[in-house]
Short mmCIF file of C-alpha atoms in Angstrom, two decimals:
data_model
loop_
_atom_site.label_atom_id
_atom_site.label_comp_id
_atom_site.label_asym_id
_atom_site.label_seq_id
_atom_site.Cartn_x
_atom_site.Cartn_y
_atom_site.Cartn_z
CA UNK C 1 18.51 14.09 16.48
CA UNK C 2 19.26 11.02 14.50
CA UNK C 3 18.47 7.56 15.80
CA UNK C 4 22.02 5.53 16.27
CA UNK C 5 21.67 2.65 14.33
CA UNK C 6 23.64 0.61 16.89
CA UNK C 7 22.03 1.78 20.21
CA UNK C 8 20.68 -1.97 20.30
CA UNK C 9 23.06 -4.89 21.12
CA UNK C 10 25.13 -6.08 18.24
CA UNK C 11 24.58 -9.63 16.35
CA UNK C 12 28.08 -11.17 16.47
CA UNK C 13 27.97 -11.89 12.69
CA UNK C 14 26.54 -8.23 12.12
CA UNK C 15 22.89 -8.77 10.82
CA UNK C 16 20.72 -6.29 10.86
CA UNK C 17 17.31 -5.75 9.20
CA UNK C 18 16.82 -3.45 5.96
CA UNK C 19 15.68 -0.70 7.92
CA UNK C 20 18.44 -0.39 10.23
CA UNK C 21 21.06 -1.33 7.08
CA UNK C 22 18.95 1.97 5.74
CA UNK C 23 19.64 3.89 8.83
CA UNK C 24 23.09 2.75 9.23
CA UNK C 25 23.91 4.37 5.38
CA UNK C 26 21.98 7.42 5.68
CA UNK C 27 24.15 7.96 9.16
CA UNK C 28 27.12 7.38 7.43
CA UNK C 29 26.07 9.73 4.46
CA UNK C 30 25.51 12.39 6.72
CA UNK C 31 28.56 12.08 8.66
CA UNK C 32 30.57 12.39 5.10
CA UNK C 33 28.87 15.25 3.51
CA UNK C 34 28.89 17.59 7.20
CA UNK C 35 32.99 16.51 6.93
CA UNK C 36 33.09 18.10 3.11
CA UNK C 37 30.65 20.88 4.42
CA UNK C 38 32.92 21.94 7.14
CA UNK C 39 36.00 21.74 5.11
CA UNK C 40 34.76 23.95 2.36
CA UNK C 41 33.15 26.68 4.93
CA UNK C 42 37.07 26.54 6.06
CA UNK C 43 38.42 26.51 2.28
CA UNK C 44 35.91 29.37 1.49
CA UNK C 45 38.32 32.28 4.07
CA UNK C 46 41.47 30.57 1.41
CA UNK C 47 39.45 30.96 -1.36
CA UNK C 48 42.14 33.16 -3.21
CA UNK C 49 45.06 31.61 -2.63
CA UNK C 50 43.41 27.92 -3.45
CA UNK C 51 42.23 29.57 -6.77
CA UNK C 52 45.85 30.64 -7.60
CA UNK C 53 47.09 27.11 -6.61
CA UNK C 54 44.65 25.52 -9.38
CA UNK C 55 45.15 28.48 -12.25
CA UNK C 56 49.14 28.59 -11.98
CA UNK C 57 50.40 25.32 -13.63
CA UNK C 58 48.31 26.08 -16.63
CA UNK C 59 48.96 29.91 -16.53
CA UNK C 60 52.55 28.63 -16.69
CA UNK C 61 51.71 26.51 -19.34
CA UNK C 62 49.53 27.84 -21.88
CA UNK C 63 49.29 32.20 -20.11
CA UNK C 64 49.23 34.60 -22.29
CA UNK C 65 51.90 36.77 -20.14
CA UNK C 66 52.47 40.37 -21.03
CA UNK C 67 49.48 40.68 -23.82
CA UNK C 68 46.36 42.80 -23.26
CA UNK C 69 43.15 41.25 -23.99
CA UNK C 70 42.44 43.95 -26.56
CA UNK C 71 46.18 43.10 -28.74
CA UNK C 72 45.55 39.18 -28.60
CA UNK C 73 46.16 38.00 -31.71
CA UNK C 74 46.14 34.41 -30.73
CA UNK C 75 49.87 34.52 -30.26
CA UNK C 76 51.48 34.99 -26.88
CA UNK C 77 54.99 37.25 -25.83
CA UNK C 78 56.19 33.00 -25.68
CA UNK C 79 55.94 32.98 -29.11
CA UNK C 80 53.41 30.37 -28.72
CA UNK C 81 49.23 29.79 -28.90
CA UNK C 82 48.18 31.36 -25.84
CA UNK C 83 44.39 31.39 -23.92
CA UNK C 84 43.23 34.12 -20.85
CA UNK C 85 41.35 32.83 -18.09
CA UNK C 86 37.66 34.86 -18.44
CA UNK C 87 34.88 35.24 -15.88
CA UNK C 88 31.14 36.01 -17.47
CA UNK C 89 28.22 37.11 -15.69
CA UNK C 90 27.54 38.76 -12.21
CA UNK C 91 27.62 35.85 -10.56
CA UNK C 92 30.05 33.97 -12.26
CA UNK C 93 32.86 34.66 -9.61
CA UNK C 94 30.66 33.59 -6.40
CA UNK C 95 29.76 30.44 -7.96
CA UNK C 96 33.51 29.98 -8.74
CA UNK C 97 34.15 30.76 -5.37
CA UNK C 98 31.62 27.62 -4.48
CA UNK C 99 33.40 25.34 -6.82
CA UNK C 100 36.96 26.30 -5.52
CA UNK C 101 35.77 25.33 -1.99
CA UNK C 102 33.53 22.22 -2.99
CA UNK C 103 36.51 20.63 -4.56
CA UNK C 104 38.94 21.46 -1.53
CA UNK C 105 36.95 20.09 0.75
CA UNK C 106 36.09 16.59 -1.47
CA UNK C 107 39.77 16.17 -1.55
CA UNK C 108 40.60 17.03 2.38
CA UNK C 109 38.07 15.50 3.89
CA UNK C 110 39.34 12.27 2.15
CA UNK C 111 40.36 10.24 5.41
CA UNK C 112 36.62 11.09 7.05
CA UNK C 113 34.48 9.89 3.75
CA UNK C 114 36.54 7.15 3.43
CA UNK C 115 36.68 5.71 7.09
CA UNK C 116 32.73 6.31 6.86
CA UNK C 117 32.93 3.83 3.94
CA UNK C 118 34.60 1.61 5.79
CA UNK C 119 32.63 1.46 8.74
CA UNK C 120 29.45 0.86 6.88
CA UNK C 121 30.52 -2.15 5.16
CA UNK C 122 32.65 -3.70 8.22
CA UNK C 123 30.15 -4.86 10.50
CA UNK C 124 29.15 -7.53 7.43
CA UNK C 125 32.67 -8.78 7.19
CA UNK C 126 34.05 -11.50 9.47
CA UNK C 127 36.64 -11.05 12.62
CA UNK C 128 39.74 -11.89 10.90
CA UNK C 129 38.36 -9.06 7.40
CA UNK C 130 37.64 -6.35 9.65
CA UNK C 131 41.47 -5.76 10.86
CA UNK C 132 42.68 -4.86 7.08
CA UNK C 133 39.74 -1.51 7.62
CA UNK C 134 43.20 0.54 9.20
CA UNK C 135 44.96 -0.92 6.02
CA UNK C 136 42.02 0.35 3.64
CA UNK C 137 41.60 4.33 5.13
CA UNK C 138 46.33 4.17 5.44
CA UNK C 139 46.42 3.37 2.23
CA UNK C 140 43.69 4.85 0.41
CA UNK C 141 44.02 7.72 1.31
CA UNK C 142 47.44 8.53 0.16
CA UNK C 143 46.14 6.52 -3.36
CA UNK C 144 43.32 9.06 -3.96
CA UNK C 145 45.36 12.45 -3.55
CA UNK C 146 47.98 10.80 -5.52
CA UNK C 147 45.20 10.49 -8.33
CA UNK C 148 43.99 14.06 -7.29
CA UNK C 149 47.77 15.70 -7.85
CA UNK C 150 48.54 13.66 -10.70
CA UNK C 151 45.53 14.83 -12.64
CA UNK C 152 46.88 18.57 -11.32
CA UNK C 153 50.04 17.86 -12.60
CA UNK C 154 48.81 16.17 -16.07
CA UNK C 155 46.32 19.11 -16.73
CA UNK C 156 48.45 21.77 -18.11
CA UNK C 157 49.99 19.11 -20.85
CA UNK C 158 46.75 18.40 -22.32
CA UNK C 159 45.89 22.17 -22.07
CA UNK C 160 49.60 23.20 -23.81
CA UNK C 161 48.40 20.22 -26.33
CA UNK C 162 44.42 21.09 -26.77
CA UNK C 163 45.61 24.92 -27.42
CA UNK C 164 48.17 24.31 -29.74
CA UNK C 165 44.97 23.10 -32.89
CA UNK C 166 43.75 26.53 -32.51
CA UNK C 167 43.52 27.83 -35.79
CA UNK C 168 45.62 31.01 -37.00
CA UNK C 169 44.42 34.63 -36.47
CA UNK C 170 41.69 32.54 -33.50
CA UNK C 171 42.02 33.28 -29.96
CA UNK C 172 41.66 31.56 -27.05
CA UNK C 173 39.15 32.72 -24.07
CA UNK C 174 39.15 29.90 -21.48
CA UNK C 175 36.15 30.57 -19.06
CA UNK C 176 36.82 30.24 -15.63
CA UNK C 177 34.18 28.30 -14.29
CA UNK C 178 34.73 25.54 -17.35
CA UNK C 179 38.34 24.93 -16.38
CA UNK C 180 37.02 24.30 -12.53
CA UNK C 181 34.68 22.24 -13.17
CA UNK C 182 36.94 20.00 -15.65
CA UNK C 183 39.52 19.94 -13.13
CA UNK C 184 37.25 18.82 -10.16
CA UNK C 185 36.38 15.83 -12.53
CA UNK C 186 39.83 15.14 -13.48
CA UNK C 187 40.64 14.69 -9.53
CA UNK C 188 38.10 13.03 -8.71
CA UNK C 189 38.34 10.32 -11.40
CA UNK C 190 41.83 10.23 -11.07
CA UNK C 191 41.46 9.67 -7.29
CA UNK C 192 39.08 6.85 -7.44
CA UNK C 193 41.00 5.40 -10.51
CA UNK C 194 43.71 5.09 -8.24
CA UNK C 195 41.67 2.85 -5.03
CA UNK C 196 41.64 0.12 -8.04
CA UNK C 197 44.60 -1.48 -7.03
CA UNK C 198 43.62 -1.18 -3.09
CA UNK C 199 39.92 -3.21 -4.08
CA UNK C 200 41.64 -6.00 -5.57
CA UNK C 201 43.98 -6.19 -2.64
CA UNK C 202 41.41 -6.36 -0.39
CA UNK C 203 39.27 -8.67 -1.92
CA UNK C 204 42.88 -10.86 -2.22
CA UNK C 205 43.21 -10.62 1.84
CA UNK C 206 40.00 -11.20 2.07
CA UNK C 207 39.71 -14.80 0.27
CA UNK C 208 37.60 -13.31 -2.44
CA UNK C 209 40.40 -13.35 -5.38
CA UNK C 210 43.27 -15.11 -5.49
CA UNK C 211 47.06 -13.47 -7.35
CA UNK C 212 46.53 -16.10 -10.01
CA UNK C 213 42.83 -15.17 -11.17
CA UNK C 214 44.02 -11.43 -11.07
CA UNK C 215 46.86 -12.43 -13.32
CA UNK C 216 44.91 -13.88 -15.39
CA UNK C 217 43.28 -11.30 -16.55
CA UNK C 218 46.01 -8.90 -17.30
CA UNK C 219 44.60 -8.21 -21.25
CA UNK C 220 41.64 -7.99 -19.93
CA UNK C 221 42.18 -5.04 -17.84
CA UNK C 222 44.62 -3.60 -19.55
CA UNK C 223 41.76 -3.21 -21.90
CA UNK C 224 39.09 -2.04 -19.75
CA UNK C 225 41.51 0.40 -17.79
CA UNK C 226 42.19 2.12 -20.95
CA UNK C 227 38.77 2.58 -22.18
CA UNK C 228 37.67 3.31 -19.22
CA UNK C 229 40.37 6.38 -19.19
CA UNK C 230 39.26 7.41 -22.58
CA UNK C 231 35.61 7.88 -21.52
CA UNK C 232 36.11 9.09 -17.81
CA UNK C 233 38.77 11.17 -18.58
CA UNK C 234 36.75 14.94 -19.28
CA UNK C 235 39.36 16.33 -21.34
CA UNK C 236 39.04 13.88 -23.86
CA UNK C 237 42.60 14.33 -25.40
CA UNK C 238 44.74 11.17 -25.71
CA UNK C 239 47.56 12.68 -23.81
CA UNK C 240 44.70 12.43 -20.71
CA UNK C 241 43.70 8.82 -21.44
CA UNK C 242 47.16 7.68 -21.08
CA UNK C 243 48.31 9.95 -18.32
CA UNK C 244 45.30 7.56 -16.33
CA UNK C 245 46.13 4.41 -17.97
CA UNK C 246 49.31 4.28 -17.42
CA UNK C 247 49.36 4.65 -13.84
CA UNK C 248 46.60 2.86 -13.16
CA UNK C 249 47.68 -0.23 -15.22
CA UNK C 250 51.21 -0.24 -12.87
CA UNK C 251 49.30 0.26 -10.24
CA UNK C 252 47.27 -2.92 -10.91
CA UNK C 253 50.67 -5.08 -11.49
CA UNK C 254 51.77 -3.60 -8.32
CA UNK C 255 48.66 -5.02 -6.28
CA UNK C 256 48.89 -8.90 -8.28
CA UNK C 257 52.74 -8.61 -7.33
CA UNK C 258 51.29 -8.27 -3.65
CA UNK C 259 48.40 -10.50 -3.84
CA UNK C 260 50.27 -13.64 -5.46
CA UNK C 261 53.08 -13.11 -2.39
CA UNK C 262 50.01 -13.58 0.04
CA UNK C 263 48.90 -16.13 -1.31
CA UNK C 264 52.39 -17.73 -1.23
CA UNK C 265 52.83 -16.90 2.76
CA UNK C 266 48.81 -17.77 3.50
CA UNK C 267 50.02 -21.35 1.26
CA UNK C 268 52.81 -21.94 3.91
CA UNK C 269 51.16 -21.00 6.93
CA UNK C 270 48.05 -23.68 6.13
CA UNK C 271 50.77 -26.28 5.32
CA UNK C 272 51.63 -25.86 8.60
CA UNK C 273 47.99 -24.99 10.27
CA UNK C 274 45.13 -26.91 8.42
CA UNK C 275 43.16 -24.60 10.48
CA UNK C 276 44.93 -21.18 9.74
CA UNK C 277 42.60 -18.87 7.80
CA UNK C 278 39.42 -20.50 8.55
CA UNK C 279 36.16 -17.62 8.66
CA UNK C 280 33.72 -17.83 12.13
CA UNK C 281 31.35 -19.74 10.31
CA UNK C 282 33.47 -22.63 8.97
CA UNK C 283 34.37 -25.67 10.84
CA UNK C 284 38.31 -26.88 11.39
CA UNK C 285 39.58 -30.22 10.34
CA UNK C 286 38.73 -33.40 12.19
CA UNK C 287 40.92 -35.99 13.39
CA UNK C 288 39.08 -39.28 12.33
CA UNK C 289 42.23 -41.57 12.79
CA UNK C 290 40.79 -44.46 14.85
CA UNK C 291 42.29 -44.51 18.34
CA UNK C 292 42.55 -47.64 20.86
CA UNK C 293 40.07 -47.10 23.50
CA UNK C 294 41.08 -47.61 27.55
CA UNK C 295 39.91 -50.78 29.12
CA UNK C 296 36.59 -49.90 31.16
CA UNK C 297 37.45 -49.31 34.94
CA UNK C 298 35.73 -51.96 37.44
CA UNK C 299 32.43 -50.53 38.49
CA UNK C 300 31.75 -50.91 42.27
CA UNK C 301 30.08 -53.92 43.75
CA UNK C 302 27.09 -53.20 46.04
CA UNK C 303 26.82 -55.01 48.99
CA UNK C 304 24.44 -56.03 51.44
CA UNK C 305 22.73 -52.93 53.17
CA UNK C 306 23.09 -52.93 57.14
CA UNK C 307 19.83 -53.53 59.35
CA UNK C 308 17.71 -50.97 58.07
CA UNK C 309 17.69 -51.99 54.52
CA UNK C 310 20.47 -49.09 53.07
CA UNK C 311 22.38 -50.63 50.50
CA UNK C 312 26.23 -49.61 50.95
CA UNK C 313 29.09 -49.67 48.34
CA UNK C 314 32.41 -51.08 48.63
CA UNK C 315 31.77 -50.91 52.50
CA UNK C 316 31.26 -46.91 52.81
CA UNK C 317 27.93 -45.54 53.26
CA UNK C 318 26.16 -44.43 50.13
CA UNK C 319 25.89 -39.97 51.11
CA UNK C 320 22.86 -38.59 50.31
#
C-alpha cells in the first residue's frame, strides 16, 4: 500500500521536505502509468479496428490496391509509386498488437496524466495560481489530441511525398511495426508541441511573463520552433517540419494575443486596486499620508478614598 504523501496536515504555502516532494511524484507517476495501463488492457479487445484506424489514411494514400505482392513492380493500379504494409517474424504481430494499444491508451488517458501533472506542481503555487489548474487540464487536453490528429492527418502527405523518390523498377515494403512506431512519435511530439502555447499562458496568468517579453521574442521562436520541428519531427521530410511549425508558430501568436489582453485588463484593474494581484506573501500598499490626531480625552481625577483608605474615582467605587 503506498504511503499518502498528504496524510499529515498541510503547510499553507505547501512546503514539504525532499522526501515527501519524492513521495508525492512517485504517487503521481503511478497514478499516470495504471491510467495508460488500464486504457491499453481496454484498447487491446479493439485492437483490430484501432489498427485499421491508423493504416487507412496512408493505405488511401500511398496502397498499392489491386496488385499482388508477387506482380509489384513498384507501380500501383493508381498509376502511381505504391508500398504494402509487411509483418516479419513470429512475433512481429503481438508486439504490434502492444504498440497499437500503448499508443491508444497514451493518447486517452490524456485528461488523467495531465491532471496528475497538475496536481503535483499545485500545492507550490500560491492561492490566487492554483485556480487556472481547471484552465490547464480544459484546455490542454483538447491542445494535445489536436497535435495527436494533426500528425494523423499530416502522415500520409509525407508518406505520398517520401514514396514518390523511390527509384524505377524498386519497390516499396513498409514494415508494420516501423510505421507504428513512427506514428506514436509523430503524436506524441505533435501533442506536446501543441501545450506550448498553454505554458506561456500560464506563466502570463501567473506573473511570470508578461505579453510584451513574449512579443519580443517572436524571431526568436519562430526560429527555435522550426528547428525544433526539423529534429523532433521522426519523419524527417520537410513537408513534416512545417506541418509542426506552422501550427505551432500560430499557436504561439494566438497565446501573446491573449497574454498582452491580460495584461491590459490586470493594468486596469490595479489602476483601480493598488492591491489587486498581490501573492500571500507580499504586503499591500500603506497609507503614510499624515493624519490630525484627536485631542486626548480627560483622564479621571482620583479623589479622596472614604474611611478605610479605598481610593474612589470620579465619586464611584473603584470594582475589583
Amino acid at each position: 500500500m503506498l504511503k499518502s504523501a498528504r496524510k499529515k496536515e498541510k503547510d499553507p504555502e505547501g512546503r514539504m521536505p525532499l522526501a515527501e516532494h519524492l513521495r508525492e511524484l512517485r504517487n503521481r507517476l503511478l497514478k499516470s502509468v495504471l491510467a495508460i495501463c488500464v486504457v491499453t488492457i481496454v484498447a487491446m479487445f479493439f485492437y483490430m479496428d484501432i489498427a485499421k484506424f491508423l493504416m487507412q489514411p496512408v493505405l488511401d494514400a500511398v496502397g498499392c490496391d489491386g496488385v499482388s505482392l508477387s506482380d509489384l513492380s513498384g507501380k500501383g493500379s493508381k498509376g502511381h509509386d505504391c508500398a504494402y504494409f509487411t509483418v516479419n517474424g513470429l512475433l512481429s504481430p503481438f508486439t504490434i498488437m502492444l504498440k497499437v494499444s500503448f499508443t491508444t491508451g497514451l493518447v486517452v488517458a490524456t485528461p488523467i496524466w495531465l491532471y496528475q501533472l497538475w496536481a503535483f506542481l499545485a500545492p507550490g503555487l500560491h492561492r490566487n495560481e492554483k485556480k487556472y489548474g481547471l484552465f490547464f487540464v480544459g484546455l490542454g487536453v483538447p491542445l494535445f489530441v489536436a497535435g495527436a490528429y494533426f500528425a494523423y492527418l499530416i502522415l500520409p502527405t509525407s508518406a505520398k511525398v517520401l514514396i514518390g523518390f523511390t527509384p524505377e523498377g524498386a519497390n516499396n515494403l513498409l514494415p508494420l511495426d516501423d510505421f507504428l512506431d513512427l506514428l506514436a512519435r509523430m503524436i506524441v511530439v505533435f501533442g506536446l508541441a501543441f501545450e506550448l502555447p498553454l505554458l506561456l499562458i500560464l506563466l502570463n496568468f501567473t506573473g511570470v511573463l508578461s505579453g510584451r517579453r513574449m512579443l519580443g521574442w517572436w524571431r526568436a521562436m519562430i526560429m527555435g520552433i522550426t528547428v525544433f520541428g526539423a529534429i523532433a519531427t521522426p519523419s524527417t521530410d520537410p513537408i513534416g517540419m512545417f506541418a509542426l511549425a506552422g501550427p505551432v508558430v500560430v499557436l504561439y501568436f494566438g497565446a501573446v494575443g491573449v497574454s498582452l489582453a491580460n495584461d491590459r485588463r490586470r493594468a486596469r484593474r490595479r489602476a483601480a486596486d493598488p492591491d489587486f494581484g498581490l501573492s500571500d506573501d507580499e504586503a499591500s500598499a500603506l497609507d503614510l499620508t499624515p493624519e490630525a490626531v484627536a485631542a486626548p480625552s480627560a483622564r479621571p481625577e482620583l479623589t479622596d478614598g472614604d474611611d478605610s483608605g479605598t481610593p474612589r474615582r470620579n465619586g464611584y467605587d473603584d470594582v475589583t
